[in-house]
PDB file of C-alpha atoms and ligand atoms in Angstrom:
ATOM      1  CA  MET A   1       5.133 -15.454  -3.840  1.00  0.00           C
ATOM      2  CA  ALA A   2       1.914 -17.203  -2.831  1.00  0.00           C
ATOM      3  CA  GLU A   3      -0.331 -18.936  -5.049  1.00  0.00           C
ATOM      4  CA  ASN A   4      -3.507 -16.928  -5.759  1.00  0.00           C
ATOM      5  CA  CYS A   5      -2.199 -13.973  -4.112  1.00  0.00           C
ATOM      6  CA  ILE A   6      -3.431 -11.017  -6.249  1.00  0.00           C
ATOM      7  CA  PHE A   7      -0.682  -8.554  -5.059  1.00  0.00           C
ATOM      8  CA  CYS A   8       1.841 -11.456  -5.663  1.00  0.00           C
ATOM      9  CA  LYS A   9       0.553 -11.446  -9.267  1.00  0.00           C
ATOM     10  CA  ILE A  10       0.672  -7.650  -9.610  1.00  0.00           C
ATOM     11  CA  ILE A  11       4.303  -7.705  -8.500  1.00  0.00           C
ATOM     12  CA  LYS A  12       5.142 -10.350 -10.652  1.00  0.00           C
ATOM     13  CA  GLY A  13       3.470  -8.667 -13.821  1.00  0.00           C
ATOM     14  CA  GLU A  14       0.721 -11.133 -14.261  1.00  0.00           C
ATOM     15  CA  ILE A  15      -1.682  -8.605 -13.600  1.00  0.00           C
ATOM     16  CA  GLY A  16      -1.168  -5.093 -14.944  1.00  0.00           C
ATOM     17  CA  GLY A  17      -0.220  -2.641 -12.134  1.00  0.00           C
ATOM     18  CA  ASN A  18       0.046   0.978 -12.662  1.00  0.00           C
ATOM     19  CA  PHE A  19       3.293   1.283 -10.586  1.00  0.00           C
ATOM     20  CA  ILE A  20       4.291   4.524  -8.896  1.00  0.00           C
ATOM     21  CA  ARG A  21       7.335   3.148  -7.478  1.00  0.00           C
ATOM     22  CA  ARG A  22       8.997  -0.289  -8.173  1.00  0.00           C
ATOM     23  CA  LYS A  23      12.063  -1.090  -5.901  1.00  0.00           C
ATOM     24  CA  LYS A  24      13.724  -4.396  -5.064  1.00  0.00           C
ATOM     25  CA  ASP A  25      11.511  -4.975  -1.584  1.00  0.00           C
ATOM     26  CA  TYR A  26       8.339  -3.010  -2.404  1.00  0.00           C
ATOM     27  CA  VAL A  27       6.299  -1.770  -5.002  1.00  0.00           C
ATOM     28  CA  ALA A  28       3.581   1.054  -4.854  1.00  0.00           C
ATOM     29  CA  PHE A  29       0.578   1.257  -7.137  1.00  0.00           C
ATOM     30  CA  LYS A  30      -2.915   3.117  -7.181  1.00  0.00           C
ATOM     31  CA  ASP A  31      -5.977   1.268  -5.518  1.00  0.00           C
ATOM     32  CA  ILE A  32      -8.143   0.073  -8.023  1.00  0.00           C
ATOM     33  CA  ASN A  33     -11.065   1.248  -5.798  1.00  0.00           C
ATOM     34  CA  PRO A  34     -10.220   4.424  -4.294  1.00  0.00           C
ATOM     35  CA  LYS A  35     -11.650   5.853  -0.894  1.00  0.00           C
ATOM     36  CA  ALA A  36      -9.656   9.119  -1.308  1.00  0.00           C
ATOM     37  CA  PRO A  37      -8.514  11.398  -4.264  1.00  0.00           C
ATOM     38  CA  VAL A  38      -4.943  10.003  -3.714  1.00  0.00           C
ATOM     39  CA  HIS A  39      -5.009   6.264  -2.532  1.00  0.00           C
ATOM     40  CA  VAL A  40      -1.981   4.266  -3.189  1.00  0.00           C
ATOM     41  CA  LEU A  41      -0.777   0.797  -1.826  1.00  0.00           C
ATOM     42  CA  ILE A  42       2.644   0.239  -0.670  1.00  0.00           C
ATOM     43  CA  VAL A  43       3.326  -3.531  -1.099  1.00  0.00           C
ATOM     44  CA  PRO A  44       6.194  -5.419   0.058  1.00  0.00           C
ATOM     45  CA  VAL A  45       7.542  -7.674  -2.585  1.00  0.00           C
ATOM     46  CA  LYS A  46       7.920 -10.374   0.287  1.00  0.00           C
ATOM     47  CA  HIS A  47       4.431 -12.174   0.902  1.00  0.00           C
ATOM     48  CA  PHE A  48       2.998 -12.448   4.326  1.00  0.00           C
ATOM     49  CA  ALA A  49      -0.359 -11.947   5.220  1.00  0.00           C
ATOM     50  CA  SER A  50      -0.686  -9.307   7.487  1.00  0.00           C
ATOM     51  CA  LEU A  51       1.676  -7.289  10.336  1.00  0.00           C
ATOM     52  CA  GLU A  52       0.486 -10.301  12.440  1.00  0.00           C
ATOM     53  CA  ASN A  53       2.655 -12.545  10.140  1.00  0.00           C
ATOM     54  CA  ALA A  54       5.702 -10.240  10.071  1.00  0.00           C
ATOM     55  CA  ASP A  55       9.002 -11.817  11.511  1.00  0.00           C
ATOM     56  CA  ASP A  56      11.345  -9.933  13.894  1.00  0.00           C
ATOM     57  CA  LYS A  57      13.746  -9.828  10.764  1.00  0.00           C
ATOM     58  CA  ASP A  58      11.350  -7.853   8.883  1.00  0.00           C
ATOM     59  CA  LYS A  59      12.103  -4.897  10.770  1.00  0.00           C
ATOM     60  CA  LEU A  60      13.978  -3.115   8.372  1.00  0.00           C
ATOM     61  CA  LEU A  61      11.726  -3.863   5.585  1.00  0.00           C
ATOM     62  CA  LEU A  62       8.715  -2.359   7.876  1.00  0.00           C
ATOM     63  CA  GLY A  63      11.128   0.487   8.521  1.00  0.00           C
ATOM     64  CA  ASP A  64      11.758   0.894   4.664  1.00  0.00           C
ATOM     65  CA  LEU A  65       7.991   1.104   3.779  1.00  0.00           C
ATOM     66  CA  MET A  66       7.243   3.982   6.426  1.00  0.00           C
ATOM     67  CA  ILE A  67       9.970   5.866   4.554  1.00  0.00           C
ATOM     68  CA  ALA A  68       8.386   4.771   1.186  1.00  0.00           C
ATOM     69  CA  VAL A  69       5.107   6.035   2.383  1.00  0.00           C
ATOM     70  CA  ARG A  70       6.694   9.358   3.181  1.00  0.00           C
ATOM     71  CA  ASP A  71       8.669   9.753  -0.073  1.00  0.00           C
ATOM     72  CA  ILE A  72       5.603   8.743  -2.134  1.00  0.00           C
ATOM     73  CA  ALA A  73       3.317  11.153  -0.307  1.00  0.00           C
ATOM     74  CA  ARG A  74       5.985  13.893  -1.067  1.00  0.00           C
ATOM     75  CA  LYS A  75       6.259  12.890  -4.554  1.00  0.00           C
ATOM     76  CA  LEU A  76       2.090  12.967  -4.925  1.00  0.00           C
ATOM     77  CA  LYS A  77       2.310  16.515  -3.314  1.00  0.00           C
ATOM     78  CA  ILE A  78       0.191  15.593  -0.211  1.00  0.00           C
ATOM     79  CA  SER A  79       2.595  15.980   2.382  1.00  0.00           C
ATOM     80  CA  GLU A  80       1.875  19.472   3.161  1.00  0.00           C
ATOM     81  CA  SER A  81      -1.855  19.048   3.400  1.00  0.00           C
ATOM     82  CA  GLY A  82      -1.569  15.791   5.060  1.00  0.00           C
ATOM     83  CA  TYR A  83      -2.541  12.130   4.748  1.00  0.00           C
ATOM     84  CA  LYS A  84      -3.257   9.185   6.383  1.00  0.00           C
ATOM     85  CA  ILE A  85      -1.931   5.679   6.350  1.00  0.00           C
ATOM     86  CA  VAL A  86      -4.056   2.558   7.288  1.00  0.00           C
ATOM     87  CA  ILE A  87      -2.799  -1.046   7.504  1.00  0.00           C
ATOM     88  CA  ASN A  88      -5.845  -3.682   8.005  1.00  0.00           C
ATOM     89  CA  ASN A  89      -4.983  -6.513   9.826  1.00  0.00           C
ATOM     90  CA  GLY A  90      -7.213  -9.765   9.659  1.00  0.00           C
ATOM     91  CA  GLU A  91     -10.712 -10.473   9.100  1.00  0.00           C
ATOM     92  CA  ASP A  92     -12.480  -8.000  11.758  1.00  0.00           C
ATOM     93  CA  SER A  93     -10.293  -5.113  10.077  1.00  0.00           C
ATOM     94  CA  GLY A  94     -12.167  -5.430   6.875  1.00  0.00           C
ATOM     95  CA  GLN A  95      -8.997  -6.870   5.317  1.00  0.00           C
ATOM     96  CA  LEU A  96      -9.661  -8.114   1.929  1.00  0.00           C
ATOM     97  CA  VAL A  97      -6.052  -8.761   0.217  1.00  0.00           C
ATOM     98  CA  PHE A  98      -3.943 -11.033   2.636  1.00  0.00           C
ATOM     99  CA  HIS A  99      -0.605  -9.908   1.481  1.00  0.00           C
ATOM    100  CA  MET A 100       0.435  -6.962   3.922  1.00  0.00           C
ATOM    101  CA  HIS A 101       0.323  -3.575   2.589  1.00  0.00           C
ATOM    102  CA  ILE A 102       0.055   0.053   3.496  1.00  0.00           C
ATOM    103  CA  HIS A 103      -3.021   2.312   2.485  1.00  0.00           C
ATOM    104  CA  LEU A 104      -1.788   5.953   2.044  1.00  0.00           C
ATOM    105  CA  LEU A 105      -4.657   8.077   1.941  1.00  0.00           C
ATOM    106  CA  GLY A 106      -4.756  11.746   1.104  1.00  0.00           C
ATOM    107  CA  GLY A 107      -5.252  14.858  -1.412  1.00  0.00           C
ATOM    108  CA  TRP A 108      -8.930  15.887  -0.171  1.00  0.00           C
ATOM    109  CA  GLN A 109      -7.815  19.355  -0.473  1.00  0.00           C
ATOM    110  CA  LYS A 110      -7.495  18.661  -4.437  1.00  0.00           C
ATOM    111  CA  VAL A 111     -11.226  17.935  -4.631  1.00  0.00           C
ATOM    112  CA  SER A 112     -13.643  19.918  -2.790  1.00  0.00           C
ATOM    113  CA  HIS A 113     -16.498  17.740  -3.458  1.00  0.00           C
ATOM    114  CA  TRP A 114     -14.903  14.536  -2.157  1.00  0.00           C
ATOM    115  CA  LYS A 115     -17.164  12.890   0.418  1.00  0.00           C
ATOM    116  CA  VAL A 116     -15.512  10.727   2.823  1.00  0.00           C
TER     117      VAL A 116
HETATM  118  P1  5GP B   1      -7.735  -4.434   2.166  1.00  0.00           P
HETATM  119  O1  5GP B   1      -8.996  -4.324   2.844  1.00  0.00           O
HETATM  120  O2  5GP B   1      -7.212  -5.664   2.226  1.00  0.00           O
HETATM  121  O3  5GP B   1      -6.721  -3.598   3.367  1.00  0.00           O
HETATM  122  O4  5GP B   1      -7.325  -3.628   1.295  1.00  0.00           O
HETATM  123  C1  5GP B   1      -7.208  -4.094  -0.022  1.00  0.00           C
HETATM  124  C2  5GP B   1      -7.309  -3.015  -1.158  1.00  0.00           C
HETATM  125  O5  5GP B   1      -6.787  -3.538  -2.456  1.00  0.00           O
HETATM  126  C3  5GP B   1      -8.652  -2.469  -1.514  1.00  0.00           C
HETATM  127  O6  5GP B   1      -8.600  -0.812  -1.251  1.00  0.00           O
HETATM  128  C4  5GP B   1      -8.778  -2.914  -2.841  1.00  0.00           C
HETATM  129  O7  5GP B   1      -9.808  -1.732  -3.750  1.00  0.00           O
HETATM  130  C5  5GP B   1      -7.477  -3.017  -3.435  1.00  0.00           C
HETATM  131  N1  5GP B   1      -7.561  -4.094  -4.371  1.00  0.00           N
HETATM  132  C6  5GP B   1      -7.979  -5.007  -4.659  1.00  0.00           C
HETATM  133  N2  5GP B   1      -7.656  -5.755  -5.782  1.00  0.00           N
HETATM  134  C7  5GP B   1      -6.891  -4.814  -6.578  1.00  0.00           C
HETATM  135  C8  5GP B   1      -6.371  -4.963  -7.936  1.00  0.00           C
HETATM  136  O8  5GP B   1      -6.266  -5.875  -8.479  1.00  0.00           O
HETATM  137  N3  5GP B   1      -5.463  -3.743  -8.104  1.00  0.00           N
HETATM  138  C9  5GP B   1      -5.504  -2.730  -7.492  1.00  0.00           C
HETATM  139  N4  5GP B   1      -4.819  -1.842  -7.967  1.00  0.00           N
HETATM  140  N5  5GP B   1      -6.117  -2.731  -6.071  1.00  0.00           N
HETATM  141  C10 5GP B   1      -6.750  -3.651  -5.879  1.00  0.00           C
HETATM  142 ZN1   ZN B   2       1.123 -12.122  -2.058  1.00  0.00          ZN
END
């Protein structure tokens, strides 16, 4: 838990998060400003700013996050059509929220008029 971290506040329930999945070690919720028809953030409960700040001991957690992406993509029915995952790390990448998270983006076939 880090003070003034918006994702820690969502995880703690201080700010409303429309959780798609809530587990002991991570949560998943819809991005407030979606860049794709399906845009979900997978966020570890443990606060660390970016992948750069991940510890070697976080190996299992990072693996769990990837498996969560796979399962959530299946749940949201975008596995067959395909999806992208993005992790922004640091200022140059455009990272805005400095609590590590994975963007899961897909579902373009669901919306024929979607423009990237
Ligand atoms: P970043 O650029 O840090 O990788 O992405 C941060 C993402 O968090 C952005 O896509 C932004 O729309 C999303 N975001 C920022 N604040 C909130 C919030 O309060 N709720 C939700 N659901 N998403 C947020
Ligand atoms: Zn945080």
